[in-house]
Coordinates of C-alpha atoms in Angstrom, one line a residue:
X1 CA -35.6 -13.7 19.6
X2 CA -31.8 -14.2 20.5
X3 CA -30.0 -11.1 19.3
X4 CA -26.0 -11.1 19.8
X5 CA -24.2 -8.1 19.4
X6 CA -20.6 -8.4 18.0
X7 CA -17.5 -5.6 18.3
X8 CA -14.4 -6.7 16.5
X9 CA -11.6 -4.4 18.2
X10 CA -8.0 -4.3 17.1
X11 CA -6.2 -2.0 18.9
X12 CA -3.3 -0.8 16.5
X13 CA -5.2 -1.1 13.3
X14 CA -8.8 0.5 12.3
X15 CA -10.3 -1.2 9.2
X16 CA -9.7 1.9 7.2
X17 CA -6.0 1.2 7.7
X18 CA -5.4 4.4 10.2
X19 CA -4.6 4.1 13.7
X20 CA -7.7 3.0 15.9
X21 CA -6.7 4.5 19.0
X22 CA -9.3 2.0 21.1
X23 CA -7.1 2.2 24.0
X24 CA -6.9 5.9 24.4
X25 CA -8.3 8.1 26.5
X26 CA -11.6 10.4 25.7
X27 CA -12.6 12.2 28.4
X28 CA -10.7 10.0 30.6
X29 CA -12.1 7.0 29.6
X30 CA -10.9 4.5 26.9
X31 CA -12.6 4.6 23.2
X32 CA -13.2 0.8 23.6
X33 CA -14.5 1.3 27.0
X34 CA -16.8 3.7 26.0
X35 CA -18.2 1.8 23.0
X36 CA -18.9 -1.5 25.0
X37 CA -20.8 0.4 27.7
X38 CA -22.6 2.2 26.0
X39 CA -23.8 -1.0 23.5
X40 CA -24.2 -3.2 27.2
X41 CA -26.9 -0.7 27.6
X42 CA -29.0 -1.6 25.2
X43 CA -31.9 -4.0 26.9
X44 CA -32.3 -5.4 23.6
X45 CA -28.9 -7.7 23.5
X46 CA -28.9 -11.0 24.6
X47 CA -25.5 -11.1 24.9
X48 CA -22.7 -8.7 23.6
X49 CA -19.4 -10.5 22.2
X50 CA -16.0 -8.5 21.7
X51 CA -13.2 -9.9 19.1
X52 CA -10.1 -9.2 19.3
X53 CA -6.6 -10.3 18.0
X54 CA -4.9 -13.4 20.3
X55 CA -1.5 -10.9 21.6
X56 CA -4.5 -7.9 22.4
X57 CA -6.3 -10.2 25.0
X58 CA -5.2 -9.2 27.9
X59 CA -5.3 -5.7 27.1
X60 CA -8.8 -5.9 25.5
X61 CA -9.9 -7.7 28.6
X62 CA -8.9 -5.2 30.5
X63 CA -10.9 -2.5 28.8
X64 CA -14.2 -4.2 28.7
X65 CA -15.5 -3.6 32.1
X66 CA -19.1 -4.1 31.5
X67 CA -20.3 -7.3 33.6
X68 CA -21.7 -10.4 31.2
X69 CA -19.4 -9.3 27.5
X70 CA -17.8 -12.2 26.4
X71 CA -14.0 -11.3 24.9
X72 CA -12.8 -14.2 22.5
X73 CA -9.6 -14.2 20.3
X74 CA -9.8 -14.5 16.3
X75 CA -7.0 -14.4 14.5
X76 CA -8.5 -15.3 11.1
X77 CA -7.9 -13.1 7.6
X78 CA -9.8 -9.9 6.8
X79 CA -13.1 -11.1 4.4
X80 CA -12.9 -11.2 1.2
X81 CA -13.7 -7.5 -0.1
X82 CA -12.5 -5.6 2.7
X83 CA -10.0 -4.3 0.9
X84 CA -12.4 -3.1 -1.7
X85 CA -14.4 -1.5 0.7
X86 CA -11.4 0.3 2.4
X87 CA -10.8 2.1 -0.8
X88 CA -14.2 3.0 -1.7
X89 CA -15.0 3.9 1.5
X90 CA -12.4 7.0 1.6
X91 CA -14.3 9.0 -0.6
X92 CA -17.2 9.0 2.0
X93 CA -16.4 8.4 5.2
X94 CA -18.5 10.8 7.3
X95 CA -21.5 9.4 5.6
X96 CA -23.1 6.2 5.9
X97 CA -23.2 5.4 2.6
X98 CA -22.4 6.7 -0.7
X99 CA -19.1 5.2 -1.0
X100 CA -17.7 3.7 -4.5
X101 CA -19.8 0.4 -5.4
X102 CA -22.4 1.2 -2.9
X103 CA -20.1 0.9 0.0
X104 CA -21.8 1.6 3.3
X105 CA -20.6 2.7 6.8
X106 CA -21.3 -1.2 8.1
X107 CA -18.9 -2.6 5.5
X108 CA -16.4 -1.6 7.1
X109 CA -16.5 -3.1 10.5
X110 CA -18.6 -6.6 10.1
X111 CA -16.7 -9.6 9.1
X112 CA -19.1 -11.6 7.5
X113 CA -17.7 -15.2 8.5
X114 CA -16.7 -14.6 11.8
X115 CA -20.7 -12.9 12.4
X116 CA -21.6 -16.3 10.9
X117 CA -19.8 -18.1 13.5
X118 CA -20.6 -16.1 16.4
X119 CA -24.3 -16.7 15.1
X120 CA -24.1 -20.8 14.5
X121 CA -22.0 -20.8 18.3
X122 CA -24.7 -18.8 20.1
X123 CA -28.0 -20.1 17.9
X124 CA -28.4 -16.0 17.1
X125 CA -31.3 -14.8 14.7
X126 CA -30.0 -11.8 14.5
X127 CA -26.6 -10.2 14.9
X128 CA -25.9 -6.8 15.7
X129 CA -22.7 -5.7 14.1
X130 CA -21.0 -2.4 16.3
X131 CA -18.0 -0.1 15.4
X132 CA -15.3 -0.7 18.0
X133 CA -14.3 2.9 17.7
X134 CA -18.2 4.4 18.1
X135 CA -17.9 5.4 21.6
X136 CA -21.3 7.4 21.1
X137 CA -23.3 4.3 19.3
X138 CA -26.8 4.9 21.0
X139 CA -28.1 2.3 23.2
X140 CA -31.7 3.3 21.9
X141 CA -31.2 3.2 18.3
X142 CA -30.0 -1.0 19.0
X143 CA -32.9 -1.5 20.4
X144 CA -34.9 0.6 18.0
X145 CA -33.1 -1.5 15.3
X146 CA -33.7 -4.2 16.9
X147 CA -37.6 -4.0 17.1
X148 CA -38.0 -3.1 14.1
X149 CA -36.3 -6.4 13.1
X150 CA -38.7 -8.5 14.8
X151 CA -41.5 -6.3 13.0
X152 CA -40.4 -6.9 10.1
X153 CA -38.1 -10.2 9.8
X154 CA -40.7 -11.4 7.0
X155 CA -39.6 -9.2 4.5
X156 CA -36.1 -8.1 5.4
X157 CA -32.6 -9.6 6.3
X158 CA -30.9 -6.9 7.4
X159 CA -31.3 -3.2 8.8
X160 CA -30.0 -0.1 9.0
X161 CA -30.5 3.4 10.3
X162 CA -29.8 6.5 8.1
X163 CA -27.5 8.0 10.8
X164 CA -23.8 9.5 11.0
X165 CA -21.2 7.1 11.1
X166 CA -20.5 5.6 14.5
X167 CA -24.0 6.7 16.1
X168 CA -25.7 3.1 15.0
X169 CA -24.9 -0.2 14.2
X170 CA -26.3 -2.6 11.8
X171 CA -28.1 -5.7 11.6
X172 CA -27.6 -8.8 9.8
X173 CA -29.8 -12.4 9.9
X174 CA -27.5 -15.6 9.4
X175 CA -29.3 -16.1 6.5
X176 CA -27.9 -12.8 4.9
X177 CA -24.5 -13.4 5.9
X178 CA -24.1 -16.7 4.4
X179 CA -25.3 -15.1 1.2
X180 CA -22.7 -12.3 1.3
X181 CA -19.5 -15.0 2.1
X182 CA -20.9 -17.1 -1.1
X183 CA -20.6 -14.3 -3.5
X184 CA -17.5 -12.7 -1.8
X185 CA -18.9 -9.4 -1.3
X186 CA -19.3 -7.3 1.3
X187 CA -23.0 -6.4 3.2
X188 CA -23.8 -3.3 1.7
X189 CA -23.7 -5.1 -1.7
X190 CA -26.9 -6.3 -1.0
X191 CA -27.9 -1.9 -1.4
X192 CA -26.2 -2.2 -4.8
X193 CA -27.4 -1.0 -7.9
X194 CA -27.0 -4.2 -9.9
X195 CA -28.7 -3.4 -14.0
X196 CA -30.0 -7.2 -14.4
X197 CA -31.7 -6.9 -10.8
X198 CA -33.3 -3.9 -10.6
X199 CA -34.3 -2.8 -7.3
X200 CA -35.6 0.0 -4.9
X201 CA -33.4 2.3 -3.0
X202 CA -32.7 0.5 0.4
X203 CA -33.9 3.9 2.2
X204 CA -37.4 2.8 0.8
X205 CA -37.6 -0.9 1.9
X206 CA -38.5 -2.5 5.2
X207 CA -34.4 -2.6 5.8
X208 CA -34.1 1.1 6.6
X209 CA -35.1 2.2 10.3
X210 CA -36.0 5.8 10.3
X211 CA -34.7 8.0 13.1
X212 CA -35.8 11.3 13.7
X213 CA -34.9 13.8 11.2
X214 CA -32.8 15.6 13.1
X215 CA -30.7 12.4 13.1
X216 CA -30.8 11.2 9.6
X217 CA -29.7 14.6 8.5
X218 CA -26.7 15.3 10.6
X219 CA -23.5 14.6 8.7
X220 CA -20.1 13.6 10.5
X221 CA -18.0 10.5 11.2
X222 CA -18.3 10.0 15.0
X223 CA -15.3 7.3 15.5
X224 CA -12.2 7.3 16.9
X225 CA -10.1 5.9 13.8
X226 CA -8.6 9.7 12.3
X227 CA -7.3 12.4 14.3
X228 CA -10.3 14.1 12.8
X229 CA -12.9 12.2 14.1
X230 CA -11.4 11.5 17.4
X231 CA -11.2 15.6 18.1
X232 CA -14.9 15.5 17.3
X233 CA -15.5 13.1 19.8
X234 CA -13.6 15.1 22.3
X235 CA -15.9 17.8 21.5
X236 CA -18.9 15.7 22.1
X237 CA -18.0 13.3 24.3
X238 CA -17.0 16.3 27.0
X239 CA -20.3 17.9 26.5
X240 CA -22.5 15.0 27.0
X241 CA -20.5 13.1 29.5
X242 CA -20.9 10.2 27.4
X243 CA -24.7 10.1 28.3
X244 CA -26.4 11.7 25.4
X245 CA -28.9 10.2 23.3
X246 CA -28.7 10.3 19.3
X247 CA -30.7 13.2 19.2
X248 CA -29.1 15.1 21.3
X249 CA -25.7 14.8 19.7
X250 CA -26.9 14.9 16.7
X251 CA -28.1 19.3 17.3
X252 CA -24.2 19.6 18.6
X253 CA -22.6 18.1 15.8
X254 CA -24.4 20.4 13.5
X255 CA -23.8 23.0 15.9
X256 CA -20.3 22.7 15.2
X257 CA -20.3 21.8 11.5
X258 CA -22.6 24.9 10.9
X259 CA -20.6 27.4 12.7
X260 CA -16.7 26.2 13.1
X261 CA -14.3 25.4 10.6
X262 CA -11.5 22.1 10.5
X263 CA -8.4 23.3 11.0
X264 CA -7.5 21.7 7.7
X265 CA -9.6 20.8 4.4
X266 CA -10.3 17.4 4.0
X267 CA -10.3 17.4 0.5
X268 CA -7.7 19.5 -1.4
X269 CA -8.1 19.2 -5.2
X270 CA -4.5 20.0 -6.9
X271 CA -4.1 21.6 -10.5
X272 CA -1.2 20.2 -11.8
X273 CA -1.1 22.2 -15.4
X274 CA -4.0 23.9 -17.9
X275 CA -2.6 22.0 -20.7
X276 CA -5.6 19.7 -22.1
X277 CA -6.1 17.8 -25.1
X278 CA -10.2 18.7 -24.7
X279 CA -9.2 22.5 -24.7
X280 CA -12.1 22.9 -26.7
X281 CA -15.0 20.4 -24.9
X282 CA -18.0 22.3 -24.1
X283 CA -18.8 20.7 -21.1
X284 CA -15.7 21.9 -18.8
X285 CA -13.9 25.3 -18.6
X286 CA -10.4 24.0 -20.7
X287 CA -8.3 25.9 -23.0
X288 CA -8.2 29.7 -23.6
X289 CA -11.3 30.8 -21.1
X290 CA -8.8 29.3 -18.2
X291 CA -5.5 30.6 -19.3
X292 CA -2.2 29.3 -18.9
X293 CA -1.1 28.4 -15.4
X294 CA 1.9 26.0 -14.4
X295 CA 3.2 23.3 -14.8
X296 CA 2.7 23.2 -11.2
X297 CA 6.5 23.5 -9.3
X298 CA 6.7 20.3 -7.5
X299 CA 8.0 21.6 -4.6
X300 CA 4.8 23.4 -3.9
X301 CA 3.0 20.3 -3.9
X302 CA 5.5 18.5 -1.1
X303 CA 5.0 21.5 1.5
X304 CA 1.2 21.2 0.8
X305 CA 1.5 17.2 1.5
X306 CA 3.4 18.0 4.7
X307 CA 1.0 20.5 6.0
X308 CA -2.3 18.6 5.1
X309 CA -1.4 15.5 6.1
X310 CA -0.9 16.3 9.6
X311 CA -4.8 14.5 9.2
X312 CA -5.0 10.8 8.7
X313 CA -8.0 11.1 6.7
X314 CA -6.8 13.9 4.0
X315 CA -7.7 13.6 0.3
X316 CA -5.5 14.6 -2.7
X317 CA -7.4 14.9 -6.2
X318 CA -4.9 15.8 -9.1
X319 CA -7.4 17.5 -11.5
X320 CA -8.3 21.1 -11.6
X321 CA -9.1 22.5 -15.1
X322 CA -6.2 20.6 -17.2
X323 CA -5.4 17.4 -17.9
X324 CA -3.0 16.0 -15.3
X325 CA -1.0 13.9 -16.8
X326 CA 0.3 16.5 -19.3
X327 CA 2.7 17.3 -15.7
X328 CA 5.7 17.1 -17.2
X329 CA 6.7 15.3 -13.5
X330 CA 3.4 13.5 -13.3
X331 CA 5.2 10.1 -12.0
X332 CA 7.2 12.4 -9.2
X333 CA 4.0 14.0 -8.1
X334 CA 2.3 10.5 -7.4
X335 CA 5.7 9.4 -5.3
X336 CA 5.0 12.7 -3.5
X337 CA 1.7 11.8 -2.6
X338 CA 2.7 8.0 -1.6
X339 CA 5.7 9.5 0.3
X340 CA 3.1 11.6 2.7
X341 CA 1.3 8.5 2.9
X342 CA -1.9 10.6 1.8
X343 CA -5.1 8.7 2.7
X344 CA -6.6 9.0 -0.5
X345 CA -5.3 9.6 -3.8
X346 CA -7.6 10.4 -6.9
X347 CA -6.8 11.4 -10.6
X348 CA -9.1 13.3 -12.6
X349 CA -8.2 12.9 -16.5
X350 CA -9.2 12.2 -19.9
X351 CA -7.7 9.2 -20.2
X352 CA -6.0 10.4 -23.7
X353 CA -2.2 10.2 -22.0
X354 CA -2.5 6.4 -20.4
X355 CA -0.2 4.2 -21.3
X356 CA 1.5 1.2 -19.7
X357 CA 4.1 3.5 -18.3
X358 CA 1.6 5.7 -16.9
X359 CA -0.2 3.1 -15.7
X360 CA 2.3 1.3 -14.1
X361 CA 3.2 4.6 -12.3
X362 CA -0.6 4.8 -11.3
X363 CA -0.4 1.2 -9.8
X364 CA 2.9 1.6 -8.6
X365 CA 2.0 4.3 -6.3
X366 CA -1.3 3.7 -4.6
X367 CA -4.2 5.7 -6.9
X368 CA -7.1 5.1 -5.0
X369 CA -9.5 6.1 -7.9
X370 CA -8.8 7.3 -11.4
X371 CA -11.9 8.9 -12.7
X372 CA -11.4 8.9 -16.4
X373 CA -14.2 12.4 -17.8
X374 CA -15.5 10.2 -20.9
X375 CA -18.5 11.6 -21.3
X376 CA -19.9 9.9 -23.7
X377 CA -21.4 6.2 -25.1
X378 CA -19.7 6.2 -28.3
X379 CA -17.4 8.1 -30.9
X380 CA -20.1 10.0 -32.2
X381 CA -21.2 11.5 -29.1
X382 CA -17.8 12.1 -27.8
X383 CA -16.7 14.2 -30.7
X384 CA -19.9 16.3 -30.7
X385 CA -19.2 16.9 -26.9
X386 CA -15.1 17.4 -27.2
X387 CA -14.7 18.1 -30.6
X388 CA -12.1 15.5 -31.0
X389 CA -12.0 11.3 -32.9
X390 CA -10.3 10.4 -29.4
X391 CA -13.2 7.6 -28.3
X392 CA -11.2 4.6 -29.7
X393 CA -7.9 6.0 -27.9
X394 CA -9.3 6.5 -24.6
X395 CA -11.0 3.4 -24.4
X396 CA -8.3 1.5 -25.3
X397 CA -6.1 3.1 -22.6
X398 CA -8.8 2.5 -19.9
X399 CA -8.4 -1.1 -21.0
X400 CA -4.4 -1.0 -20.2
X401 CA -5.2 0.4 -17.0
X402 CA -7.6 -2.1 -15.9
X403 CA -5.5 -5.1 -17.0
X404 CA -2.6 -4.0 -15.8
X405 CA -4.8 -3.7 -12.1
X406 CA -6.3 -7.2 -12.7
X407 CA -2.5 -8.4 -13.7
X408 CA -1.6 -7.7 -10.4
X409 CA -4.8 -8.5 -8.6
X410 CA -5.1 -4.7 -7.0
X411 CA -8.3 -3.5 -5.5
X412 CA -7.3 -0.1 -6.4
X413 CA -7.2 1.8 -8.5
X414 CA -11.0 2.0 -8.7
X415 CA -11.5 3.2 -12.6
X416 CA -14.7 5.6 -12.7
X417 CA -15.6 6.6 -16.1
X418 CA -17.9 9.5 -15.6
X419 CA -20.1 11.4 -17.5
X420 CA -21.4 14.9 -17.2
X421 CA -25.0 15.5 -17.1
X422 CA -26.0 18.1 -19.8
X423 CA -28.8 18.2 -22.2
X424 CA -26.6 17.1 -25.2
X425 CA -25.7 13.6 -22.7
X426 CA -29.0 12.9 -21.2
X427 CA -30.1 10.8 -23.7
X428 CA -26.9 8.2 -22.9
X429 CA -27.0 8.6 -19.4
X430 CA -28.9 5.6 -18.3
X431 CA -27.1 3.3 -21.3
X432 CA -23.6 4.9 -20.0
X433 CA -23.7 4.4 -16.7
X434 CA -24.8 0.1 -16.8
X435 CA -22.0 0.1 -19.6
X436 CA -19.2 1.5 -17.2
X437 CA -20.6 -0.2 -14.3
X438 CA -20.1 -3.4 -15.6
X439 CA -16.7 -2.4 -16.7
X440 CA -14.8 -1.4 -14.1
X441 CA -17.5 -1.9 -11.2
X442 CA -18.2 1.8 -10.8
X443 CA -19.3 4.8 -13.0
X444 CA -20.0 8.7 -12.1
X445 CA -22.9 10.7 -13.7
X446 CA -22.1 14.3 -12.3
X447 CA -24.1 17.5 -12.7
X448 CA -23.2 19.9 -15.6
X449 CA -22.0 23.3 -13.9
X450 CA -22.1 26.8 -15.4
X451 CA -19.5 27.8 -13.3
X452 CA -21.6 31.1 -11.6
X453 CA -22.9 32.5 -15.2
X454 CA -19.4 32.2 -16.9
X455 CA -20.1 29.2 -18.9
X456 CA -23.4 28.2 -21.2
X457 CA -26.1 26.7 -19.3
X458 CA -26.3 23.5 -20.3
X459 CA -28.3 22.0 -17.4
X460 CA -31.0 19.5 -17.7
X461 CA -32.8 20.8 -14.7
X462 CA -31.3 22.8 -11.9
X463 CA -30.8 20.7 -8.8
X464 CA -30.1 23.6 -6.1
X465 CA -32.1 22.6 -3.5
X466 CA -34.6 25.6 -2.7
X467 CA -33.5 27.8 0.0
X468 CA -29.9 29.1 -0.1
X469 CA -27.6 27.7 2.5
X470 CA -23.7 28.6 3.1
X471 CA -21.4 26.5 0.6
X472 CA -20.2 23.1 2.1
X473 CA -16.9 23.3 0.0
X474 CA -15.9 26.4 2.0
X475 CA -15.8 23.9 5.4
X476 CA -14.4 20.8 3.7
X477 CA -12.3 21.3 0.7
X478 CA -10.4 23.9 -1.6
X479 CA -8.7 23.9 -5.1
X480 CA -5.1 24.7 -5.9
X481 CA -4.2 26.3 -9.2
X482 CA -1.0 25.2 -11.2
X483 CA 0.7 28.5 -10.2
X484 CA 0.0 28.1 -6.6
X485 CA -2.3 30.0 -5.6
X486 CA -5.8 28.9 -3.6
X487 CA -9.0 29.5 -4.5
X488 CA -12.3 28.8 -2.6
X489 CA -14.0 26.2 -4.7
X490 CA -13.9 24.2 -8.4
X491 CA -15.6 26.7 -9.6
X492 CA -13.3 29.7 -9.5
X493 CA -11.3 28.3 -12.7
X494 CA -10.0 31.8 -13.3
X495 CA -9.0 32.8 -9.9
X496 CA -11.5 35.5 -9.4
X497 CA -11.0 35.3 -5.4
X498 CA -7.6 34.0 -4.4
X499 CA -7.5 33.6 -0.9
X500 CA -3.3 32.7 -0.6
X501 CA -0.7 32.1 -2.6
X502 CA 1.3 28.4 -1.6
X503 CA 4.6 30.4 -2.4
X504 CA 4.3 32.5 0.3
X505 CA 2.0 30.8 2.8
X506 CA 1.0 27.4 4.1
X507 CA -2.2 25.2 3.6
X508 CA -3.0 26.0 7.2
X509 CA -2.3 29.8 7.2
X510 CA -4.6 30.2 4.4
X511 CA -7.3 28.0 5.5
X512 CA -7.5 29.5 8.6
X513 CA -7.1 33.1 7.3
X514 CA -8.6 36.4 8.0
X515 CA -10.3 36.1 3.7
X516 CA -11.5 32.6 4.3
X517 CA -12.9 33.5 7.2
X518 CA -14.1 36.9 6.3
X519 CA -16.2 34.5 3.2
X520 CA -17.2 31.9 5.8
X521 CA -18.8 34.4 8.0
X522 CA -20.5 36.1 4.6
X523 CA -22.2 32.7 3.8
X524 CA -23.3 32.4 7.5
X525 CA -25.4 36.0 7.4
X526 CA -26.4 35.1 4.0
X527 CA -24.2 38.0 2.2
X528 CA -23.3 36.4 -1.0
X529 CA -21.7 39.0 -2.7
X530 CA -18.8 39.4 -1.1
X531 CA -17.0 36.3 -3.4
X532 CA -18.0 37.6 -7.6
X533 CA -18.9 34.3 -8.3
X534 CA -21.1 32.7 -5.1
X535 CA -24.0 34.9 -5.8
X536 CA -24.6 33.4 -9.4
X537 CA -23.4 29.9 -8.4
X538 CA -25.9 26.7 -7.9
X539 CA -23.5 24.1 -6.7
X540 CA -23.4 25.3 -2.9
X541 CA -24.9 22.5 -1.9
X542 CA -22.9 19.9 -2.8
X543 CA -19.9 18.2 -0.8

């Protein structure tokens, strides 16, 4: 079997859109060299191709020092959804799937014509596709891939190793590829959730390779295009030498992610007001059991874009527990965002204030996603879950939104309507989510919370895994209120635990304070208390 292994490099641009940083050093030795020994290793490749951009020729030639790679030029267009699948990939970068439409880690670095090509030149039945910027990609886990392939070409065309980002590649056959350039899609639609083909999870199918557990649990983006992930690599690149296998990175990176903090949040969620048309839906905290807070003083929000995006890869969410377009400023605070050239740009809202002016201002300024919290089918069951005859409104402003972004042929913004799981929604769910999905191309079912005991329990189930772990949101992400201050998590809506005060302090001086730290540590020795809330709360597990 003739399997080629291809690495499109481009040495100013990452296909996320950041900076790639292929040419710079990591432990004194270029991210591009790195990644293309490391792959040559592999005793499973035939041969190993690197593409690059015609004017980055020389220079890529000169960092491929592995005897027998092939460098060629290609100076063709990006496919045909990667644009799509830079936008839905934002939201879940540091895993290898789970991104908006089914996105997967592999979407965003194989092209599937130019694979095609590189295929029909060499006579390939198989083609390996490898991240330029995955200096640790694990000759093993090709070959492993690779294998299993040829064990199980009859009943798969492509496979893929539940892994972090950057520590394995995928595989594609020809046949697979031409499929993907004839609908115009990118690989990973192939894992899709499609409601008139049903299907099994991918994880379940001949296409999945299964590494050790240790591997397909660790969680982290282990490429060089963000500041973030390129310090990781530092990290791990200087304590294995560049030599490690998959598993052995794997126990460091969880290491670190267990017991060391980012210097910044990825994710900061940003209350803009309390003011909300739904004040009284019973499936959020709104209205009177938040309070009044804000509107938010705009000039908070700037020093907070200044400070977090210091990070290539930081995420803004206007939400919190009001409706953000009630902001009185709510055009100023999106040309805030755009200004910081923010990575990713979310709105959480009801959907009852879009108009074409807001919507323009939505497209205008680079919304990545606007999740619109319908929760609901149809009018009846959204006035027995909000209390309100709005059903006909919103979904006629979801319908300016979207042909205003079709208008102007925009990827973004992706329009999620979303539903929260509870026991009056259950019975919708399955109808709700194929309705939306078809819509707009993506839909959110989310889990009701009762916010730590201080809402109803309306749960179907609890999904809290068993054993009590320290919350992920305390590593990743925070929540500022409309008045400034930080809290922990989304579930503190009434500030029961402020840990700083944006008036007085920076993002950074509160995330890396002595109270977030103090809380940190409390979740590590499995004290609970010390936070009112985190003792009562079931939604430490998630993201």
């Amino acid at each position: 079997m003739n399997v080629v292994g291809v690495i499109q490099a481009d040495l100013k641009t990452s296909p996320l859109g950041t900076a790639s940083r292929l040419s710079e050093d990591l432990c004194g030795v270029p991210v591009l060299t790195r990644t293309v020994r490391r792959a040559h290793a592999a005793r499973r490749l035939d041969t190993l191709v690197v593409v690059c951009p015609e004017e980055q020729y020389e220079q890529v030639c000169a960092l491929v020092d592995a005897d027998g790679v092939e460098v060629r030029k290609f100076d063709g267009s990006d496919y045909v959804a990667a644009k799509a699948v830079r936008v839905a990939r934002k939201w879940s970068i540091e895993s290898w799937r789970g991104g908006m439409g089914n996105s997967c880690f592999f979407d965003e670095h194989t092209h599937p014509a130019l694979c095609l090509t590189i295929a029909a030149q060499t006579g390939a039945d198989a083609i390996v596709s490898i991240a330029a910027g995955a200096p640790l990609i694990d000759p093993q886990m090709i070959d492993d891939i690779i294998d299993h392939f040829e064990n199980e070409s009859e009943n798969t065309k492509l496979v893929f190793a539940q892994s972090p980002p950057g520590l394995s590649p995928a595989l594609f056959s020809p046949v697979l590829l031409e499929e993907v350039i004839k609908v115009g899609m990118s690989p990973g639609w192939v894992n899709s959730y499609r409601p008139d083909q049903p299907q099994r999870d991918m994880i379940n199918v001949p296409a999945c390779f299964r590494p050790p557990m240790a591997i397909q649990a660790a969680s982290g983006r282990l490429t060089s295009d963000t500041r973030r992930g390129f310090e990781l690599l530092q990290r791990l690149a200087g304590d294995t030498n560049g030599d490690g296998s998959a598993g052995a990175i794997c126990r460091k990176l969880m290491s670190i992610r267990e017991h060391e903090s980012a210097s910044l949040p990825r994710e900061v969620q940003v209350e803009l007001t309390t003011e909300d048309q739904l004040s009284g839906t019973i499936l959020r905290p709104r209205g009177d059991v938040v309070g009044r807070r804000g509107p938010l003083n705009l000039d908070i929000l700037a020093r907070l874009l200044e400070n977090l995006c210091q990070y290539d890869d930081s995420l803004i969410v206007l939400g919190g527990f009001g409706e953000p377009l009630l902001h009185p400023d709510f055009e100023k605070a999106l040309q805030l965002c755009r200004e910081a050239n923010v990575f990713g740009l979310a709105v959480r809202t009801n959907g009852m204030a879009m108009n074409e002016d807001v919507a323009r201002a939505i497209c205008d300024n680079g919304v990545d996603v606007v999740q619109v919290l319908l929760d609901a089918n149809d009018a009846e069951g959204y006035h027995r879950v909000h209390g309100v005859d709005a059903w006909d409104d919103v979904v006629k402003n979801m319908d300016v939104l979207n042909q205003l972004r079709q208008s102007r042929t925009q990827v973004n913004p992706i329009i999620a309507a979303s539903l929260t799981k509870s026991r009056e929604t259950i019975g919708t769910m399955e109808a709700f989510y194929d309705r939306w999905l078809s819509f707009s191309g993506w839909a959110v079912v989310e889990g009701y919370s009762h916010h730590a005991g201080l809402l109803e329990d309306r749960r179907v189930m609890s999904m809290a895994p068993p054993q009590r772990r320290p919350c992920r949101q305390l590593r990743e992400r925070c929540t500022v209120l409309a008045d400034g201050r930080v809290v922990g998590c989304d579930q503190d809506f009434q500030a029961q635990y402020v840990l700083g005060d944006l008036n007085r302090q920076s993002l950074t001086e509160i995330w890396q304070g002595r109270q977030l730290n103090a809380l940190r540590e409390a979740h590590r020795a499995g004290a609970y208390s010390l936070h009112p809330m985190c003792e009562k709360c079931d939604e430490w597990h998630r993201p």
